[in-house]
PDB file of N, CA and C in Angstrom:
ATOM      1  N   MET A   7       0.840  -1.184   0.000  1.00 98.00           N
ATOM      2  CA  MET A   7       0.000   0.000   0.000  1.00 98.00           C
ATOM      3  C   MET A   7       0.879   1.239   0.000  1.00 98.00           C
ATOM      4  N   ILE A   8       0.312   2.311  -0.521  1.00 98.00           N
ATOM      5  CA  ILE A   8       1.017   3.588  -0.621  1.00 98.00           C
ATOM      6  C   ILE A   8       0.168   4.658   0.050  1.00 98.00           C
ATOM      7  N   ALA A   9       0.821   5.484   0.865  1.00 98.00           N
ATOM      8  CA  ALA A   9       0.134   6.591   1.523  1.00 98.00           C
ATOM      9  C   ALA A   9       0.651   7.908   0.975  1.00 98.00           C
ATOM     10  N   ALA A  10      -0.268   8.835   0.781  1.00 98.00           N
ATOM     11  CA  ALA A  10       0.083  10.201   0.418  1.00 98.00           C
ATOM     12  C   ALA A  10      -0.425  11.098   1.535  1.00 98.00           C
ATOM     13  N   LEU A  11       0.482  11.895   2.093  1.00 98.00           N
ATOM     14  CA  LEU A  11       0.116  12.888   3.099  1.00 98.00           C
ATOM     15  C   LEU A  11       0.424  14.246   2.504  1.00 98.00           C
ATOM     16  N   ILE A  12      -0.614  15.053   2.379  1.00 98.00           N
ATOM     17  CA  ILE A  12      -0.494  16.334   1.696  1.00 98.00           C
ATOM     18  C   ILE A  12      -0.858  17.433   2.680  1.00 98.00           C
ATOM     19  N   ASP A  13       0.150  18.200   3.084  1.00 97.00           N
ATOM     20  CA  ASP A  13      -0.054  19.283   4.036  1.00 97.00           C
ATOM     21  C   ASP A  13      -0.402  20.562   3.293  1.00 97.00           C
ATOM     22  N   VAL A  14      -1.461  21.224   3.759  1.00 97.00           N
ATOM     23  CA  VAL A  14      -1.909  22.459   3.116  1.00 97.00           C
ATOM     24  C   VAL A  14      -2.240  23.508   4.167  1.00 97.00           C
ATOM     25  N   LYS A  15      -2.028  24.763   3.800  1.00 96.00           N
ATOM     26  CA  LYS A  15      -2.474  25.891   4.614  1.00 96.00           C
ATOM     27  C   LYS A  15      -3.658  26.518   3.894  1.00 96.00           C
ATOM     28  N   VAL A  16      -4.771  26.593   4.595  1.00 95.00           N
ATOM     29  CA  VAL A  16      -6.028  27.033   3.993  1.00 95.00           C
ATOM     30  C   VAL A  16      -6.316  28.481   4.384  1.00 95.00           C
ATOM     31  N   ASP A  17      -6.715  29.254   3.395  1.00 95.00           N
ATOM     32  CA  ASP A  17      -7.175  30.621   3.644  1.00 95.00           C
ATOM     33  C   ASP A  17      -8.387  30.522   4.565  1.00 95.00           C
ATOM     34  N   PRO A  18      -8.353  31.161   5.731  1.00 93.00           N
ATOM     35  CA  PRO A  18      -9.477  31.052   6.669  1.00 93.00           C
ATOM     36  C   PRO A  18     -10.824  31.428   6.059  1.00 93.00           C
ATOM     37  N   SER A  19     -10.825  32.311   5.092  1.00 96.00           N
ATOM     38  CA  SER A  19     -12.086  32.713   4.461  1.00 96.00           C
ATOM     39  C   SER A  19     -12.584  31.678   3.453  1.00 96.00           C
ATOM     40  N   LYS A  20     -11.772  30.644   3.181  1.00 96.00           N
ATOM     41  CA  LYS A  20     -12.145  29.647   2.165  1.00 96.00           C
ATOM     42  C   LYS A  20     -12.250  28.227   2.725  1.00 96.00           C
ATOM     43  N   VAL A  21     -12.275  28.104   4.040  1.00 94.00           N
ATOM     44  CA  VAL A  21     -12.351  26.775   4.661  1.00 94.00           C
ATOM     45  C   VAL A  21     -13.628  26.048   4.246  1.00 94.00           C
ATOM     46  N   GLU A  22     -14.751  26.736   4.295  1.00 96.00           N
ATOM     47  CA  GLU A  22     -16.025  26.089   3.947  1.00 96.00           C
ATOM     48  C   GLU A  22     -16.052  25.673   2.482  1.00 96.00           C
ATOM     49  N   GLU A  23     -15.483  26.491   1.624  1.00 97.00           N
ATOM     50  CA  GLU A  23     -15.409  26.145   0.198  1.00 97.00           C
ATOM     51  C   GLU A  23     -14.545  24.905  -0.007  1.00 97.00           C
ATOM     52  N   LEU A  24     -13.410  24.845   0.676  1.00 97.00           N
ATOM     53  CA  LEU A  24     -12.539  23.672   0.581  1.00 97.00           C
ATOM     54  C   LEU A  24     -13.274  22.419   1.054  1.00 97.00           C
ATOM     55  N   LYS A  25     -13.951  22.506   2.180  1.00 97.00           N
ATOM     56  CA  LYS A  25     -14.673  21.346   2.704  1.00 97.00           C
ATOM     57  C   LYS A  25     -15.779  20.906   1.747  1.00 97.00           C
ATOM     58  N   LYS A  26     -16.477  21.848   1.159  1.00 97.00           N
ATOM     59  CA  LYS A  26     -17.545  21.522   0.208  1.00 97.00           C
ATOM     60  C   LYS A  26     -16.979  20.810  -1.021  1.00 97.00           C
ATOM     61  N   GLU A  27     -15.924  21.370  -1.594  1.00 97.00           N
ATOM     62  CA  GLU A  27     -15.317  20.772  -2.795  1.00 97.00           C
ATOM     63  C   GLU A  27     -14.739  19.394  -2.487  1.00 97.00           C
ATOM     64  N   PHE A  28     -14.065  19.259  -1.346  1.00 97.00           N
ATOM     65  CA  PHE A  28     -13.461  17.975  -1.023  1.00 97.00           C
ATOM     66  C   PHE A  28     -14.516  16.921  -0.699  1.00 97.00           C
ATOM     67  N   THR A  29     -15.586  17.321  -0.048  1.00 97.00           N
ATOM     68  CA  THR A  29     -16.659  16.367   0.262  1.00 97.00           C
ATOM     69  C   THR A  29     -17.222  15.758  -1.017  1.00 97.00           C
ATOM     70  N   ALA A  30     -17.469  16.594  -2.013  1.00 97.00           N
ATOM     71  CA  ALA A  30     -17.985  16.100  -3.295  1.00 97.00           C
ATOM     72  C   ALA A  30     -16.945  15.221  -3.996  1.00 97.00           C
ATOM     73  N   LEU A  31     -15.692  15.669  -3.973  1.00 98.00           N
ATOM     74  CA  LEU A  31     -14.627  14.895  -4.601  1.00 98.00           C
ATOM     75  C   LEU A  31     -14.456  13.550  -3.911  1.00 98.00           C
ATOM     76  N   ARG A  32     -14.470  13.540  -2.600  1.00 98.00           N
ATOM     77  CA  ARG A  32     -14.295  12.305  -1.833  1.00 98.00           C
ATOM     78  C   ARG A  32     -15.361  11.274  -2.210  1.00 98.00           C
ATOM     79  N   LYS A  33     -16.593  11.734  -2.310  1.00 98.00           N
ATOM     80  CA  LYS A  33     -17.689  10.840  -2.685  1.00 98.00           C
ATOM     81  C   LYS A  33     -17.417  10.216  -4.060  1.00 98.00           C
ATOM     82  N   THR A  34     -17.028  11.033  -5.014  1.00 98.00           N
ATOM     83  CA  THR A  34     -16.746  10.556  -6.370  1.00 98.00           C
ATOM     84  C   THR A  34     -15.574   9.578  -6.380  1.00 98.00           C
ATOM     85  N   VAL A  35     -14.511   9.936  -5.678  1.00 98.00           N
ATOM     86  CA  VAL A  35     -13.327   9.072  -5.633  1.00 98.00           C
ATOM     87  C   VAL A  35     -13.677   7.710  -5.054  1.00 98.00           C
ATOM     88  N   LEU A  36     -14.347   7.698  -3.913  1.00 98.00           N
ATOM     89  CA  LEU A  36     -14.642   6.427  -3.255  1.00 98.00           C
ATOM     90  C   LEU A  36     -15.642   5.580  -4.043  1.00 98.00           C
ATOM     91  N   GLU A  37     -16.512   6.221  -4.806  1.00 98.00           N
ATOM     92  CA  GLU A  37     -17.470   5.474  -5.637  1.00 98.00           C
ATOM     93  C   GLU A  37     -16.827   4.893  -6.893  1.00 98.00           C
ATOM     94  N   ASN A  38     -15.766   5.531  -7.386  1.00 98.00           N
ATOM     95  CA  ASN A  38     -15.210   5.155  -8.681  1.00 98.00           C
ATOM     96  C   ASN A  38     -13.823   4.529  -8.653  1.00 98.00           C
ATOM     97  N   GLU A  39     -13.172   4.560  -7.509  1.00 98.00           N
ATOM     98  CA  GLU A  39     -11.792   4.076  -7.438  1.00 98.00           C
ATOM     99  C   GLU A  39     -11.638   3.054  -6.315  1.00 98.00           C
ATOM    100  N   PRO A  40     -11.848   1.781  -6.626  1.00 98.00           N
ATOM    101  CA  PRO A  40     -11.714   0.764  -5.579  1.00 98.00           C
ATOM    102  C   PRO A  40     -10.303   0.660  -4.999  1.00 98.00           C
ATOM    103  N   GLY A  41      -9.309   1.169  -5.706  1.00 98.00           N
ATOM    104  CA  GLY A  41      -7.935   1.144  -5.209  1.00 98.00           C
ATOM    105  C   GLY A  41      -7.625   2.221  -4.189  1.00 98.00           C
ATOM    106  N   VAL A  42      -8.569   3.140  -3.973  1.00 98.00           N
ATOM    107  CA  VAL A  42      -8.398   4.160  -2.936  1.00 98.00           C
ATOM    108  C   VAL A  42      -9.040   3.617  -1.666  1.00 98.00           C
ATOM    109  N   LEU A  43      -8.204   3.366  -0.667  1.00 98.00           N
ATOM    110  CA  LEU A  43      -8.667   2.738   0.567  1.00 98.00           C
ATOM    111  C   LEU A  43      -9.037   3.748   1.636  1.00 98.00           C
ATOM    112  N   VAL A  44      -8.332   4.880   1.672  1.00 98.00           N
ATOM    113  CA  VAL A  44      -8.594   5.952   2.641  1.00 98.00           C
ATOM    114  C   VAL A  44      -8.465   7.268   1.898  1.00 98.00           C
ATOM    115  N   TYR A  45      -9.396   8.186   2.154  1.00 98.00           N
ATOM    116  CA  TYR A  45      -9.379   9.482   1.478  1.00 98.00           C
ATOM    117  C   TYR A  45     -10.051  10.502   2.396  1.00 98.00           C
ATOM    118  N   HIS A  46      -9.246  11.191   3.203  1.00 98.00           N
ATOM    119  CA  HIS A  46      -9.787  12.106   4.205  1.00 98.00           C
ATOM    120  C   HIS A  46      -9.072  13.447   4.180  1.00 98.00           C
ATOM    121  N   LEU A  47      -9.759  14.449   4.693  1.00 98.00           N
ATOM    122  CA  LEU A  47      -9.181  15.750   5.008  1.00 98.00           C
ATOM    123  C   LEU A  47      -9.248  15.872   6.518  1.00 98.00           C
ATOM    124  N   VAL A  48      -8.097  16.130   7.149  1.00 97.00           N
ATOM    125  CA  VAL A  48      -8.053  16.259   8.599  1.00 97.00           C
ATOM    126  C   VAL A  48      -7.447  17.604   8.971  1.00 97.00           C
ATOM    127  N   LYS A  49      -7.753  18.033  10.197  1.00 94.00           N
ATOM    128  CA  LYS A  49      -7.178  19.283  10.679  1.00 94.00           C
ATOM    129  C   LYS A  49      -6.724  19.081  12.118  1.00 94.00           C
ATOM    130  N   PRO A  50      -5.738  19.854  12.545  1.00 91.00           N
ATOM    131  CA  PRO A  50      -5.277  19.725  13.923  1.00 91.00           C
ATOM    132  C   PRO A  50      -6.312  20.289  14.891  1.00 91.00           C
ATOM    133  N   ARG A  51      -6.267  19.789  16.077  1.00 92.00           N
ATOM    134  CA  ARG A  51      -7.223  20.239  17.088  1.00 92.00           C
ATOM    135  C   ARG A  51      -6.900  21.619  17.633  1.00 92.00           C
ATOM    136  N   ASP A  52      -5.735  22.159  17.300  1.00 90.00           N
ATOM    137  CA  ASP A  52      -5.350  23.473  17.835  1.00 90.00           C
ATOM    138  C   ASP A  52      -5.978  24.644  17.092  1.00 90.00           C
ATOM    139  N   GLY A  53      -6.783  24.350  16.046  1.00 81.00           N
ATOM    140  CA  GLY A  53      -7.483  25.411  15.337  1.00 81.00           C
ATOM    141  C   GLY A  53      -6.655  26.147  14.306  1.00 81.00           C
ATOM    142  N   SER A  54      -5.461  25.673  14.011  1.00 84.00           N
ATOM    143  CA  SER A  54      -4.626  26.364  13.028  1.00 84.00           C
ATOM    144  C   SER A  54      -5.203  26.198  11.622  1.00 84.00           C
ATOM    145  N   ASP A  55      -4.617  26.921  10.686  1.00 81.00           N
ATOM    146  CA  ASP A  55      -5.085  26.876   9.301  1.00 81.00           C
ATOM    147  C   ASP A  55      -4.397  25.781   8.501  1.00 81.00           C
ATOM    148  N   GLU A  56      -3.651  24.917   9.166  1.00 93.00           N
ATOM    149  CA  GLU A  56      -2.970  23.815   8.496  1.00 93.00           C
ATOM    150  C   GLU A  56      -3.866  22.582   8.496  1.00 93.00           C
ATOM    151  N   TYR A  57      -4.059  22.032   7.329  1.00 97.00           N
ATOM    152  CA  TYR A  57      -4.870  20.830   7.160  1.00 97.00           C
ATOM    153  C   TYR A  57      -3.998  19.777   6.497  1.00 97.00           C
ATOM    154  N   ARG A  58      -4.491  18.535   6.465  1.00 97.00           N
ATOM    155  CA  ARG A  58      -3.756  17.462   5.800  1.00 97.00           C
ATOM    156  C   ARG A  58      -4.748  16.562   5.069  1.00 97.00           C
ATOM    157  N   PHE A  59      -4.432  16.282   3.819  1.00 98.00           N
ATOM    158  CA  PHE A  59      -5.147  15.251   3.082  1.00 98.00           C
ATOM    159  C   PHE A  59      -4.432  13.939   3.380  1.00 98.00           C
ATOM    160  N   VAL A  60      -5.191  12.920   3.764  1.00 98.00           N
ATOM    161  CA  VAL A  60      -4.642  11.606   4.069  1.00 98.00           C
ATOM    162  C   VAL A  60      -5.236  10.638   3.051  1.00 98.00           C
ATOM    163  N   GLU A  61      -4.375  10.059   2.245  1.00 98.00           N
ATOM    164  CA  GLU A  61      -4.810   9.182   1.165  1.00 98.00           C
ATOM    165  C   GLU A  61      -4.019   7.877   1.226  1.00 98.00           C
ATOM    166  N   ILE A  62      -4.714   6.763   1.172  1.00 98.00           N
ATOM    167  CA  ILE A  62      -4.033   5.468   1.126  1.00 98.00           C
ATOM    168  C   ILE A  62      -4.560   4.701  -0.079  1.00 98.00           C
ATOM    169  N   TYR A  63      -3.603   4.208  -0.860  1.00 98.00           N
ATOM    170  CA  TYR A  63      -3.906   3.518  -2.106  1.00 98.00           C
ATOM    171  C   TYR A  63      -3.467   2.059  -2.014  1.00 98.00           C
ATOM    172  N   GLN A  64      -4.169   1.214  -2.706  1.00 98.00           N
ATOM    173  CA  GLN A  64      -3.851  -0.212  -2.743  1.00 98.00           C
ATOM    174  C   GLN A  64      -2.460  -0.458  -3.319  1.00 98.00           C
ATOM    175  N   ASP A  65      -2.130   0.283  -4.394  1.00 98.00           N
ATOM    176  CA  ASP A  65      -0.837   0.107  -5.055  1.00 98.00           C
ATOM    177  C   ASP A  65      -0.586   1.308  -5.970  1.00 98.00           C
ATOM    178  N   MET A  66       0.547   1.285  -6.659  1.00 97.00           N
ATOM    179  CA  MET A  66       0.906   2.413  -7.522  1.00 97.00           C
ATOM    180  C   MET A  66      -0.048   2.560  -8.694  1.00 97.00           C
ATOM    181  N   ASP A  67      -0.623   1.473  -9.164  1.00 98.00           N
ATOM    182  CA  ASP A  67      -1.610   1.571 -10.240  1.00 98.00           C
ATOM    183  C   ASP A  67      -2.810   2.404  -9.783  1.00 98.00           C
ATOM    184  N   ALA A  68      -3.228   2.221  -8.534  1.00 98.00           N
ATOM    185  CA  ALA A  68      -4.355   2.999  -7.998  1.00 98.00           C
ATOM    186  C   ALA A  68      -3.998   4.490  -7.915  1.00 98.00           C
ATOM    187  N   VAL A  69      -2.751   4.784  -7.578  1.00 97.00           N
ATOM    188  CA  VAL A  69      -2.295   6.187  -7.548  1.00 97.00           C
ATOM    189  C   VAL A  69      -2.384   6.779  -8.948  1.00 97.00           C
ATOM    190  N   LYS A  70      -1.945   6.023  -9.938  1.00 97.00           N
ATOM    191  CA  LYS A  70      -1.968   6.502 -11.325  1.00 97.00           C
ATOM    192  C   LYS A  70      -3.391   6.718 -11.819  1.00 97.00           C
ATOM    193  N   VAL A  71      -4.296   5.789 -11.508  1.00 97.00           N
ATOM    194  CA  VAL A  71      -5.706   5.942 -11.898  1.00 97.00           C
ATOM    195  C   VAL A  71      -6.280   7.201 -11.261  1.00 97.00           C
ATOM    196  N   HIS A  72      -6.002   7.385  -9.990  1.00 97.00           N
ATOM    197  CA  HIS A  72      -6.514   8.558  -9.268  1.00 97.00           C
ATOM    198  C   HIS A  72      -5.995   9.857  -9.891  1.00 97.00           C
ATOM    199  N   SER A  73      -4.708   9.905 -10.121  1.00 95.00           N
ATOM    200  CA  SER A  73      -4.092  11.123 -10.665  1.00 95.00           C
ATOM    201  C   SER A  73      -4.596  11.468 -12.059  1.00 95.00           C
ATOM    202  N   ALA A  74      -4.966  10.463 -12.828  1.00 97.00           N
ATOM    203  CA  ALA A  74      -5.392  10.680 -14.211  1.00 97.00           C
ATOM    204  C   ALA A  74      -6.892  10.926 -14.363  1.00 97.00           C
ATOM    205  N   ALA A  75      -7.649  10.800 -13.295  1.00 97.00           N
ATOM    206  CA  ALA A  75      -9.105  10.932 -13.387  1.00 97.00           C
ATOM    207  C   ALA A  75      -9.509  12.354 -13.795  1.00 97.00           C
ATOM    208  N   ASP A  76     -10.485  12.429 -14.689  1.00 97.00           N
ATOM    209  CA  ASP A  76     -10.971  13.735 -15.149  1.00 97.00           C
ATOM    210  C   ASP A  76     -11.451  14.599 -13.991  1.00 97.00           C
ATOM    211  N   TYR A  77     -12.158  14.001 -13.040  1.00 96.00           N
ATOM    212  CA  TYR A  77     -12.683  14.791 -11.921  1.00 96.00           C
ATOM    213  C   TYR A  77     -11.557  15.329 -11.037  1.00 96.00           C
ATOM    214  N   MET A  78     -10.410  14.679 -11.023  1.00 96.00           N
ATOM    215  CA  MET A  78      -9.270  15.227 -10.278  1.00 96.00           C
ATOM    216  C   MET A  78      -8.734  16.469 -10.986  1.00 96.00           C
ATOM    217  N   ARG A  79      -8.614  16.380 -12.299  1.00 95.00           N
ATOM    218  CA  ARG A  79      -8.123  17.545 -13.054  1.00 95.00           C
ATOM    219  C   ARG A  79      -9.085  18.720 -12.944  1.00 95.00           C
ATOM    220  N   GLU A  80     -10.377  18.436 -12.817  1.00 96.00           N
ATOM    221  CA  GLU A  80     -11.376  19.506 -12.693  1.00 96.00           C
ATOM    222  C   GLU A  80     -11.408  20.105 -11.294  1.00 96.00           C
ATOM    223  N   THR A  81     -11.224  19.287 -10.276  1.00 96.00           N
ATOM    224  CA  THR A  81     -11.394  19.747  -8.898  1.00 96.00           C
ATOM    225  C   THR A  81     -10.117  20.300  -8.283  1.00 96.00           C
ATOM    226  N   THR A  82      -8.967  19.800  -8.685  1.00 95.00           N
ATOM    227  CA  THR A  82      -7.711  20.246  -8.077  1.00 95.00           C
ATOM    228  C   THR A  82      -7.533  21.766  -8.115  1.00 95.00           C
ATOM    229  N   PRO A  83      -7.805  22.448  -9.228  1.00 96.00           N
ATOM    230  CA  PRO A  83      -7.668  23.914  -9.212  1.00 96.00           C
ATOM    231  C   PRO A  83      -8.614  24.591  -8.214  1.00 96.00           C
ATOM    232  N   LYS A  84      -9.793  24.030  -8.012  1.00 97.00           N
ATOM    233  CA  LYS A  84     -10.742  24.595  -7.055  1.00 97.00           C
ATOM    234  C   LYS A  84     -10.211  24.450  -5.634  1.00 97.00           C
ATOM    235  N   LEU A  85      -9.603  23.310  -5.345  1.00 97.00           N
ATOM    236  CA  LEU A  85      -9.023  23.103  -4.020  1.00 97.00           C
ATOM    237  C   LEU A  85      -7.810  24.009  -3.823  1.00 97.00           C
ATOM    238  N   THR A  86      -6.966  24.070  -4.831  1.00 96.00           N
ATOM    239  CA  THR A  86      -5.752  24.887  -4.753  1.00 96.00           C
ATOM    240  C   THR A  86      -6.083  26.361  -4.545  1.00 96.00           C
ATOM    241  N   ALA A  87      -7.186  26.816  -5.101  1.00 97.00           N
ATOM    242  CA  ALA A  87      -7.596  28.216  -4.944  1.00 97.00           C
ATOM    243  C   ALA A  87      -7.930  28.558  -3.496  1.00 97.00           C
ATOM    244  N   CYS A  88      -8.133  27.567  -2.667  1.00 97.00           N
ATOM    245  CA  CYS A  88      -8.458  27.791  -1.256  1.00 97.00           C
ATOM    246  C   CYS A  88      -7.210  27.861  -0.381  1.00 97.00           C
ATOM    247  N   LEU A  89      -6.053  27.622  -0.958  1.00 97.00           N
ATOM    248  CA  LEU A  89      -4.817  27.547  -0.185  1.00 97.00           C
ATOM    249  C   LEU A  89      -4.058  28.865  -0.193  1.00 97.00           C
ATOM    250  N   THR A  90      -3.233  29.058   0.827  1.00 96.00           N
ATOM    251  CA  THR A  90      -2.409  30.267   0.905  1.00 96.00           C
ATOM    252  C   THR A  90      -0.994  30.031   0.385  1.00 96.00           C
ATOM    253  N   GLU A  91      -0.640  28.757   0.162  1.00 96.00           N
ATOM    254  CA  GLU A  91       0.668  28.426  -0.402  1.00 96.00           C
ATOM    255  C   GLU A  91       0.596  27.035  -1.030  1.00 96.00           C
ATOM    256  N   ALA A  92       1.628  26.691  -1.743  1.00 96.00           N
ATOM    257  CA  ALA A  92       1.662  25.392  -2.420  1.00 96.00           C
ATOM    258  C   ALA A  92       1.618  24.253  -1.396  1.00 96.00           C
ATOM    259  N   PRO A  93       0.931  23.177  -1.727  1.00 96.00           N
ATOM    260  CA  PRO A  93       0.865  22.051  -0.798  1.00 96.00           C
ATOM    261  C   PRO A  93       2.208  21.324  -0.681  1.00 96.00           C
ATOM    262  N   GLY A  94       2.397  20.689   0.462  1.00 96.00           N
ATOM    263  CA  GLY A  94       3.570  19.846   0.677  1.00 96.00           C
ATOM    264  C   GLY A  94       3.147  18.396   0.571  1.00 96.00           C
ATOM    265  N   VAL A  95       3.668  17.685  -0.411  1.00 97.00           N
ATOM    266  CA  VAL A  95       3.252  16.304  -0.674  1.00 97.00           C
ATOM    267  C   VAL A  95       4.381  15.357  -0.317  1.00 97.00           C
ATOM    268  N   LYS A  96       4.033  14.324   0.459  1.00 98.00           N
ATOM    269  CA  LYS A  96       4.993  13.267   0.772  1.00 98.00           C
ATOM    270  C   LYS A  96       4.304  11.929   0.542  1.00 98.00           C
ATOM    271  N   MET A  97       5.021  11.039  -0.136  1.00 98.00           N
ATOM    272  CA  MET A  97       4.528   9.701  -0.405  1.00 98.00           C
ATOM    273  C   MET A  97       5.268   8.721   0.504  1.00 98.00           C
ATOM    274  N   TYR A  98       4.514   7.737   1.001  1.00 98.00           N
ATOM    275  CA  TYR A  98       5.071   6.751   1.917  1.00 98.00           C
ATOM    276  C   TYR A  98       4.651   5.352   1.499  1.00 98.00           C
ATOM    277  N   ASP A  99       5.454   4.369   1.855  1.00 98.00           N
ATOM    278  CA  ASP A  99       5.029   2.977   1.784  1.00 98.00           C
ATOM    279  C   ASP A  99       4.408   2.635   3.130  1.00 98.00           C
ATOM    280  N   VAL A 100       3.242   2.019   3.115  1.00 97.00           N
ATOM    281  CA  VAL A 100       2.610   1.606   4.356  1.00 97.00           C
ATOM    282  C   VAL A 100       3.380   0.393   4.881  1.00 97.00           C
ATOM    283  N   VAL A 101       3.767   0.461   6.138  1.00 97.00           N
ATOM    284  CA  VAL A 101       4.592  -0.587   6.735  1.00 97.00           C
ATOM    285  C   VAL A 101       3.717  -1.627   7.429  1.00 97.00           C
ATOM    286  N   VAL A 102       2.791  -1.181   8.243  1.00 94.00           N
ATOM    287  CA  VAL A 102       1.910  -2.100   8.981  1.00 94.00           C
ATOM    288  C   VAL A 102       0.496  -1.596   8.847  1.00 94.00           C
TER     289      VAL A 102
END
């Protein structure tokens, strides 16, 4: 399995827009991509503007399918417009 952890800083005035767009995207992803095992947006309990997308994929093929999906190309700019800086993306191999 492969995990993607994507750290983002969200414009406080666009938090609701980000949540709305991601909620719709999450539904589409989970309905259409069986290789996506986990797909969440989380935030720290301290109330900061830093959020994290947590994504776990069955394998690299699932990552490729996800990245190439039309709805990803359509939604990514909408999500990015809610951020105050470029996201930090790290890919991991799931160990346990």
